[in-house]
mmCIF file of C-alpha atoms in Angstrom:
data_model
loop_
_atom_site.group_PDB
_atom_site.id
_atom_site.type_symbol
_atom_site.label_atom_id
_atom_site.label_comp_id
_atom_site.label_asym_id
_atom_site.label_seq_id
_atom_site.Cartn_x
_atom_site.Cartn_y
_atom_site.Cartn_z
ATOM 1 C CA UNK A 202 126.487 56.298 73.235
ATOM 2 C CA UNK A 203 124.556 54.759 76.108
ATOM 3 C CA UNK A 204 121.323 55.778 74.590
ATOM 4 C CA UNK A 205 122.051 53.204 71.767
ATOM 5 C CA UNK A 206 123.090 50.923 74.010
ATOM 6 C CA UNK A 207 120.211 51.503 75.988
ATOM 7 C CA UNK A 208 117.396 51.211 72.540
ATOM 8 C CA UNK A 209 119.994 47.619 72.110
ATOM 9 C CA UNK A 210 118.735 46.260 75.269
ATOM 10 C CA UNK A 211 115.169 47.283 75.549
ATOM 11 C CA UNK A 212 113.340 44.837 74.050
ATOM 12 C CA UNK A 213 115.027 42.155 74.692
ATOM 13 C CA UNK A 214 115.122 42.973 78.485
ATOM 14 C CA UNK A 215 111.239 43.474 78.180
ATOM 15 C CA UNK A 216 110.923 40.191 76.544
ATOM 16 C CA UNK A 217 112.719 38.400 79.375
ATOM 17 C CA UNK A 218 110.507 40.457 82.067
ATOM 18 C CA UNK A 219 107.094 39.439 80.453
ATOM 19 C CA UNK A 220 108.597 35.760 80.848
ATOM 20 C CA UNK A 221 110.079 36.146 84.355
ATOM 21 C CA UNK A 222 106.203 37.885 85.629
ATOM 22 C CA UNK A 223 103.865 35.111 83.746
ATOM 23 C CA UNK A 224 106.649 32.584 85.768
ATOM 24 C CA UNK A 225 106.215 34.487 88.983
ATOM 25 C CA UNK A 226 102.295 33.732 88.799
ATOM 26 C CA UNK A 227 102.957 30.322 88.280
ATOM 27 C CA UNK A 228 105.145 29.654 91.350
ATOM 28 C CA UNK A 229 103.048 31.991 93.460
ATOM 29 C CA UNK A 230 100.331 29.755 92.383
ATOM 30 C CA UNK A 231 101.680 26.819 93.706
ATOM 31 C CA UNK A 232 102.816 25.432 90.499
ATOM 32 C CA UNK A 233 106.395 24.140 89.952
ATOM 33 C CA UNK A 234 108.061 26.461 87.273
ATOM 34 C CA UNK A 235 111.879 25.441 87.272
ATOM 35 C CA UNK A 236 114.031 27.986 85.846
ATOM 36 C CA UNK A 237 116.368 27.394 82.811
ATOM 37 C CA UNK A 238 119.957 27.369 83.615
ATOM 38 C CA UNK A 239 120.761 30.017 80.428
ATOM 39 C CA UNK A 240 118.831 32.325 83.006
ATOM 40 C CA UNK A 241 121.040 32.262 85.946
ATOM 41 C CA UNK A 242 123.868 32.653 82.710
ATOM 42 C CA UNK A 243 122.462 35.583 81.355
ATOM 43 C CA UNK A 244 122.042 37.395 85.271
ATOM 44 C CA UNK A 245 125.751 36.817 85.936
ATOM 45 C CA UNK A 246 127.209 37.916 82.728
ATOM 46 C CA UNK A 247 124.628 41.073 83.347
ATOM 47 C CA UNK A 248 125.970 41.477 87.085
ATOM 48 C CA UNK A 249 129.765 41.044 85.360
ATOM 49 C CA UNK A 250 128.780 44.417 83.193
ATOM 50 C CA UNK A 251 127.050 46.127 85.657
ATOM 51 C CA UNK A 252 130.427 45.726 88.280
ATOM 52 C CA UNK A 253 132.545 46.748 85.033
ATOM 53 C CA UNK A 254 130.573 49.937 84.561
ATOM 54 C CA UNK A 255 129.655 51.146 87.995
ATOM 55 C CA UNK A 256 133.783 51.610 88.108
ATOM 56 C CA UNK A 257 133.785 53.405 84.559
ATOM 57 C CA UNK A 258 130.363 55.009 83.470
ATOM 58 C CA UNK A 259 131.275 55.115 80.027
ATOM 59 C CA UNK A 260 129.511 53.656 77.156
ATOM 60 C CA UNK A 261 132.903 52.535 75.973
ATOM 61 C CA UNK A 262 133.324 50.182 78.964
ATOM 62 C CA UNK A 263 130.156 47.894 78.161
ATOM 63 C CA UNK A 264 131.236 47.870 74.140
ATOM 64 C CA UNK A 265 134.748 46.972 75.038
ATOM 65 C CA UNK A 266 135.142 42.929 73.904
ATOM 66 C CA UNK A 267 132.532 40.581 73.349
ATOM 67 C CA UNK A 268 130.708 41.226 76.769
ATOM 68 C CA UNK A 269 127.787 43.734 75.543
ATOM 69 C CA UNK A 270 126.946 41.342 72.664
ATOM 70 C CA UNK A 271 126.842 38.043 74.950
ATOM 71 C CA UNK A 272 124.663 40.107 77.496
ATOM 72 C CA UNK A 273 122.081 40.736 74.257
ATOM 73 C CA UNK A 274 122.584 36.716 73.186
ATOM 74 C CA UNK A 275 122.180 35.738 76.662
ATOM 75 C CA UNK A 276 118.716 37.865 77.477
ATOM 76 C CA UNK A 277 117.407 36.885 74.217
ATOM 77 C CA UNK A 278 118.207 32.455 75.114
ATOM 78 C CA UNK A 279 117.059 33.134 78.418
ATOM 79 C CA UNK A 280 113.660 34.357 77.170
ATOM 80 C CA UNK A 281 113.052 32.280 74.887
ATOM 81 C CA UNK A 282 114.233 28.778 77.661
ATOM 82 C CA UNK A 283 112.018 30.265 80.009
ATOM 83 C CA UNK A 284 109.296 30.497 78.032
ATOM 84 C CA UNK A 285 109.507 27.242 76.845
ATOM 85 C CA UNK A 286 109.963 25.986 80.435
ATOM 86 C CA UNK A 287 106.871 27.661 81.101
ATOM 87 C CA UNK A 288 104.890 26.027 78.712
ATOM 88 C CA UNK A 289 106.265 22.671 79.347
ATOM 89 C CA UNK A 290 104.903 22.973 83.190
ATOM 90 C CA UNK A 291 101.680 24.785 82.363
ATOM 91 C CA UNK A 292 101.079 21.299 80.161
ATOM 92 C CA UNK A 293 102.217 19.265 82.985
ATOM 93 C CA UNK A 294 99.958 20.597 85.294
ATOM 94 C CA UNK A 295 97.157 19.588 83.400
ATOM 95 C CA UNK A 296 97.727 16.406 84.359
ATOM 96 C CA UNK A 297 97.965 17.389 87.877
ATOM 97 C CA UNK A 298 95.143 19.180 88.358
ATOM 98 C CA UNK A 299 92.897 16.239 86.476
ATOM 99 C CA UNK A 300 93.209 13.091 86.392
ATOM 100 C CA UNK A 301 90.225 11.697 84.840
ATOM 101 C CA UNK A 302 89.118 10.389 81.775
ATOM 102 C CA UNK A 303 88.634 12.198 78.184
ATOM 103 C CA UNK A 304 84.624 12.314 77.202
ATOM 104 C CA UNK A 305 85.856 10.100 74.168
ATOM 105 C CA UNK A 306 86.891 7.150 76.769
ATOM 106 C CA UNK A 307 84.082 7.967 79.130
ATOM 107 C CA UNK A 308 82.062 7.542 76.175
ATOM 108 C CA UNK A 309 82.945 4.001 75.664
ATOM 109 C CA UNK A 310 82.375 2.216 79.321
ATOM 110 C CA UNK A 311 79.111 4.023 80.594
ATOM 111 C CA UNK A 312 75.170 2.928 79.791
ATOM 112 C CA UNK A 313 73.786 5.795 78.178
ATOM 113 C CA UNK A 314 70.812 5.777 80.327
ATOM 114 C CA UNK A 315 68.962 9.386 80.895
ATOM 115 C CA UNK A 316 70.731 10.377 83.606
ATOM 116 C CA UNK A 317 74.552 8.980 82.052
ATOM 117 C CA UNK A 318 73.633 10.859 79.006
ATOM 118 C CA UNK A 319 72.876 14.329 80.969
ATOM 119 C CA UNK A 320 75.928 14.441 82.992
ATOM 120 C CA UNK A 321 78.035 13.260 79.819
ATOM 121 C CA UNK A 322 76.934 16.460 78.230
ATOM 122 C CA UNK A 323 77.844 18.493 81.048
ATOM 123 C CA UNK A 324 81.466 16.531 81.583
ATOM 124 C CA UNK A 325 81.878 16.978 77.884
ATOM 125 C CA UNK A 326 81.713 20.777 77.783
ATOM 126 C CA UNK A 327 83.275 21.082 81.352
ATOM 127 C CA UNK A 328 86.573 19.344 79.782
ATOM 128 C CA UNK A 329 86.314 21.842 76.405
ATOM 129 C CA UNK A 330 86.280 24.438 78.227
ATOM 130 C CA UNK A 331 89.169 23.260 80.213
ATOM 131 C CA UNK A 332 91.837 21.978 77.665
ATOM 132 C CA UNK A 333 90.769 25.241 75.925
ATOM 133 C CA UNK A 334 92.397 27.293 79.126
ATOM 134 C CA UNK A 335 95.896 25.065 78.679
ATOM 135 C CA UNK A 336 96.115 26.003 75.063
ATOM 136 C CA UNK A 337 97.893 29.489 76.719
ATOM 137 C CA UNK A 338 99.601 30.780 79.012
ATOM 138 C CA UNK A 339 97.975 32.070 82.128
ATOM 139 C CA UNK A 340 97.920 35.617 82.128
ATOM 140 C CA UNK A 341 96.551 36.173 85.267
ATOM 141 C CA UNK A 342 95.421 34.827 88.701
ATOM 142 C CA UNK A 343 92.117 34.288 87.940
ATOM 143 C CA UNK A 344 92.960 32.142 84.775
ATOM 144 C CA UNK A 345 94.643 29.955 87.166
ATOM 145 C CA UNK A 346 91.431 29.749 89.511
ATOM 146 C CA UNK A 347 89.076 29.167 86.687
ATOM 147 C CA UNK A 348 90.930 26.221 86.065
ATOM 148 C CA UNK A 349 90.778 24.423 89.339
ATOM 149 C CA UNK A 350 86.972 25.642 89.415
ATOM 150 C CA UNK A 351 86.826 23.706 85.883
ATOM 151 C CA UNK A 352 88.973 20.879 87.318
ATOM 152 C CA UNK A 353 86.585 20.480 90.513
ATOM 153 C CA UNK A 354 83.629 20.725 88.408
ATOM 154 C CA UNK A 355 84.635 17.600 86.671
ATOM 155 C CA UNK A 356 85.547 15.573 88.983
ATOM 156 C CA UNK A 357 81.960 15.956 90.925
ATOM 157 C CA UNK A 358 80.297 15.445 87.749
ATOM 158 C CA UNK A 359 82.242 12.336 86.619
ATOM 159 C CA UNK A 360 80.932 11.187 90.156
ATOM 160 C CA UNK A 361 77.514 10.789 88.472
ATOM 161 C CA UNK A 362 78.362 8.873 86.086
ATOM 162 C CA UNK A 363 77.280 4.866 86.333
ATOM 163 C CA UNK A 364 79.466 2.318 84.514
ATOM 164 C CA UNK A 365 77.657 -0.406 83.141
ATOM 165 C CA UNK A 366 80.774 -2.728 84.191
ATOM 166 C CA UNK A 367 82.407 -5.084 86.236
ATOM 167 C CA UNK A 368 81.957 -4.161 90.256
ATOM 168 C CA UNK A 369 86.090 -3.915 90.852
ATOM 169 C CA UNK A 370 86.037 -1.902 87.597
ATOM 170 C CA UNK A 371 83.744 0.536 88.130
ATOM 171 C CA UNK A 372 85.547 1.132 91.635
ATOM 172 C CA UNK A 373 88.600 1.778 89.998
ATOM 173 C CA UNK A 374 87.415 3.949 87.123
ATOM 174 C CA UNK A 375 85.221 6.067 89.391
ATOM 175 C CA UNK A 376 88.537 6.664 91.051
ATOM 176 C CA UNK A 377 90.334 7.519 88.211
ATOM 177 C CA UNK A 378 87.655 10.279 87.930
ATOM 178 C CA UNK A 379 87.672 11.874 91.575
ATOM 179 C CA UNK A 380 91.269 12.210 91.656
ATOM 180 C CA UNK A 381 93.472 9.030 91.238
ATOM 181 C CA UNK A 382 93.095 5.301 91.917
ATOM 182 C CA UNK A 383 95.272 3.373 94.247
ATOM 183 C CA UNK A 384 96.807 0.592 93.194
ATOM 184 C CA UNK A 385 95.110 -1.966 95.311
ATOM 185 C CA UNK A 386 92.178 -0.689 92.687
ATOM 186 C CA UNK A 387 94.317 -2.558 89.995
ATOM 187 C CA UNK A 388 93.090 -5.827 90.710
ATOM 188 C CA UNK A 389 93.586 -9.023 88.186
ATOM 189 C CA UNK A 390 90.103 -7.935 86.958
ATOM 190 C CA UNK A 391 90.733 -4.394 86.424
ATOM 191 C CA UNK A 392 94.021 -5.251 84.562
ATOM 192 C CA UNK A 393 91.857 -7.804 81.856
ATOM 193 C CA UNK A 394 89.126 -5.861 81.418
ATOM 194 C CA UNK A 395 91.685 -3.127 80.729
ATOM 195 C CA UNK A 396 93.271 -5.032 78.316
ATOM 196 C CA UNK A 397 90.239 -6.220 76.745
ATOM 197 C CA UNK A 398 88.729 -2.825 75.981
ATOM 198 C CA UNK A 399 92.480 -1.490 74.609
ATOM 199 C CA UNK A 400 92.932 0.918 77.815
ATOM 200 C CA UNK A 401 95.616 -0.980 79.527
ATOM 201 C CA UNK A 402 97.851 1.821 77.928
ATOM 202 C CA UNK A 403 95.427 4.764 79.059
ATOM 203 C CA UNK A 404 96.667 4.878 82.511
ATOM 204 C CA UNK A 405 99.803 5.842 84.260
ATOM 205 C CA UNK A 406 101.255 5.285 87.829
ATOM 206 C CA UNK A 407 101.854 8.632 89.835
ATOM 207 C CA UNK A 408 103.506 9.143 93.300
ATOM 208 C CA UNK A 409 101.049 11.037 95.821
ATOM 209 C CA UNK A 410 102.719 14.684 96.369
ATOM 210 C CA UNK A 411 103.231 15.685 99.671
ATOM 211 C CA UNK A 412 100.256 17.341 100.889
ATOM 212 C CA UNK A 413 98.013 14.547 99.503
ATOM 213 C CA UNK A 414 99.368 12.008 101.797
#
């Protein structure tokens, strides 16, 4: 019967749709959600049905073979690869979006002088709040926004901050802070005092993107 057929694909087909919308918002919002290749899999062996039935509307003609029971095992791979996809670039964008310092490193190279230790405070709840918003999913636009707005935030308050270090040091840290240093930041000083303070390993090299350059 293609009720039961129907009641057999419901909720996996709903599971894949919730996955395919929160993906959606991602791209729309600019960030780079690649899509599984069990996807494209599951849409082609659905399209291969769909062909198969629209010459013979009969419940009989999806249940014949194998081909109603790979759809279901497709849809239900699919899902769960594009969900994990999404997770894996929702993490990654993290990094994107901010690239300074966590409050426990920041707390190691500034002077705790009055004003240091009021904008530490601030920086320190600004960047709870925001690895708080990557522990999920975004489940709407405005999830999305509130990060940047948390992202931004950071940055201009880790612009207050004054390292009590080195003069080519502080350059490049305050750097790291308001968006990325470039390399000609990593001078022979940098790269000692780095390694004298364990945070040689801290840092990574990055390409600009596109609309940066």
């Amino acid at each position: 019967m293609l009720a039961d057929l129907r009641s057999d694909l419901a909720a996996p087909a709903a599971e894949l749709s919730r996955a395919l919308d929160q993906r959606q918002l991602l791209v729309e919002s600019g960030i780079e959600a690649v899509a599984p290749a069990s996807l494209d899999v599951s849409r082609k062996r659905a399209a291969a049905l769909l062909e198969k039935f629209t010459a013979e509307k009969k419940a009989a003609t999806l249940k014949k073979g194998v081909g109603w029971a790979n759809l279901i095992r497709d849809i239900k791979a699919a899902s769960t690869d594009v969900a994990a996809s999404l997770i894996s670039s929702w993490k990654a964008y993290r990094l994107d979006v901010f690239t300074g310092e966590a409050p426990s490193l920041v707390k190691g190279r500034i002077a705790f002088t009055p004003a240091n230790n009021v904008a530490f405070k601030q920086y320190d709840q600004l960047h709870q709040a925001f690895r708080t918003e990557f522990d999920k999913l975004p489940a709407e636009q405005a999830a999305i926004e509130r990060v940047r707005a948390l992202a931004a935030k950071l940055t201009e308050t880790a612009r207050e901050f004054d390292y009590d270090v080195p003069a080519d040091v502080k350059r490049f840290l305050e750097a790291v802070q308001s968006g990325g240093a470039t390399l000609e930041l990593l001078t022979d000083a940098v790269k000692t005092w780095l390694k004298e303070n364990n945070a040689f390993h801290s840092y990574r090299i990055l390409p600009r993107s596109a609309d940066e350059r």
